Amino acid sequence: MLQPRTHKEVHFTRLPFSLRSLLDSWHYDPENNVRLARGIDGREIILVRQPMGLEQYEIDGRPDGRRVHAMESVFDFHRARFDAAKQSNAADAFDLSAEDCVELFHEGISYHHRLILLFRLKDWTRVERDGAHILRLIEFIKQHARCEEDRVQLHQWRPNIARINAVAQAMILLEKCHYQDALELACGTIGISETVADNGPDRGNLAEALIESVRESVANPPTLRMHEESLFLRHDDYWMIRYHGHAAFLKSMRGLCCLAVLLRNPGREFHVSELVASLREAPISTSEVPARGRLRGLEDQLVAAGFSDAGPVLDAKAKAQYKRRLNDLRQDLSEAEKFSDLGRAVKAQDEMHAIARHLASAVGLGGRDRRSGSEAERARSAVTKCIKNAIQKIGDTIPSLGYHLAARIKTGYFCSYNPHRDRPVAWKF
């Protein structure tokens, strides 16, 4: 998890008093651990008392006080890059690499930490300033990130930050005695009930209602664990899924079994018949079997789901896909042998043998199809539907993983999982 800098990492502004005397006189209290201070140069800074020391934040500019790429912030640097690209008529070619996004993620987190501190200090003008900065940063990444996963990585923060920002705007209006404007913002944008105005204008009641509306967001800031190990683990009738620090328990469904096969084998293409076969081998939860058919066995369940057990069948489109895949595998095998890459060569040979077995079972003497091509189409349709339903379920609980799978899972007669080379995921099964 990315954290704000600890006292060991902070280069403190020279304070007009002893750091030791400050620590001795300011005992740690989680309810009262933020205050403003001034350095010898008179500049205001934010100090945060932690159990073992202090954290320091600049009140203006970048929270850590550093200049990056000779500019005030990483965000300013990349906006300047984009402006230069526009002036050169090269805006369409501008994008943010994975490394650029990591820099922006770190900076966005530091601004968000300061946003919460400023909220606790009730510095509403600066809360609104930092909130607007983070919202612009999120939108910038969404528009320009090269990887789909990066575009949505911070987007999950947007609703809470927008709400905190709106509360700060309403509090500024209250400080200026613009009660009615603050009330309209509270009711219209923030969604606070109009009952706060039932007893006539009351600045105190409205301010209390505004702060209460974001209490949970302020107390539980979002985290970002991009490099944490991800889980796709089955426990009886449930799947435990974890991705970037977010977890979900989902009831077993066939689409999750298909996804598990694909995630275990990134980059490999599976014909739908192979996924059907994997479902035959996977344990099926009792919740997936209709009450009247629980004794019929897995084979009948697959038929009922649209997976005919008449055998693998290839239509013209499937045959063409197989042919292209075999050509690709032959090239992979040739390159692997050229560079003495034994692992890659074995993987290519295994897949070529699997395709050969599948073709032998699907094509009779003289190259005639053994079965009707409509069965392969039904299998393709059913597998695609199951996978997409599973991705939708995952996206309902872990939106960032839903976006990742929607972008990286390919369905059709051949299905595969193709993570971006800059954003590999270490899955544990």
PDB file of C-alpha atoms in Angstrom, residues 43 72 132 158 162 175 247 277 322:
ATOM      1  CA  ARG A  43       6.068  29.701   5.682  1.00  0.00           C
ATOM      2  CA  GLU A  72       5.757  22.212  -9.410  1.00  0.00           C
ATOM      3  CA  ALA A 132     -10.319  20.122  -7.993  1.00  0.00           C
ATOM      4  CA  ARG A 158     -13.907  10.168  -8.149  1.00  0.00           C
ATOM      5  CA  ALA A 162     -16.255  15.118  -5.900  1.00  0.00           C
ATOM      6  CA  GLU A 175     -18.573  31.424   5.618  1.00  0.00           C
ATOM      7  CA  ALA A 247     -11.739  -8.436  -2.327  1.00  0.00           C
ATOM      8  CA  ALA A 277     -13.975 -29.909 -21.386  1.00  0.00           C
ATOM      9  CA  TYR A 322      -7.188 -22.905 -36.317  1.00  0.00           C
TER      10      TYR A 322
END
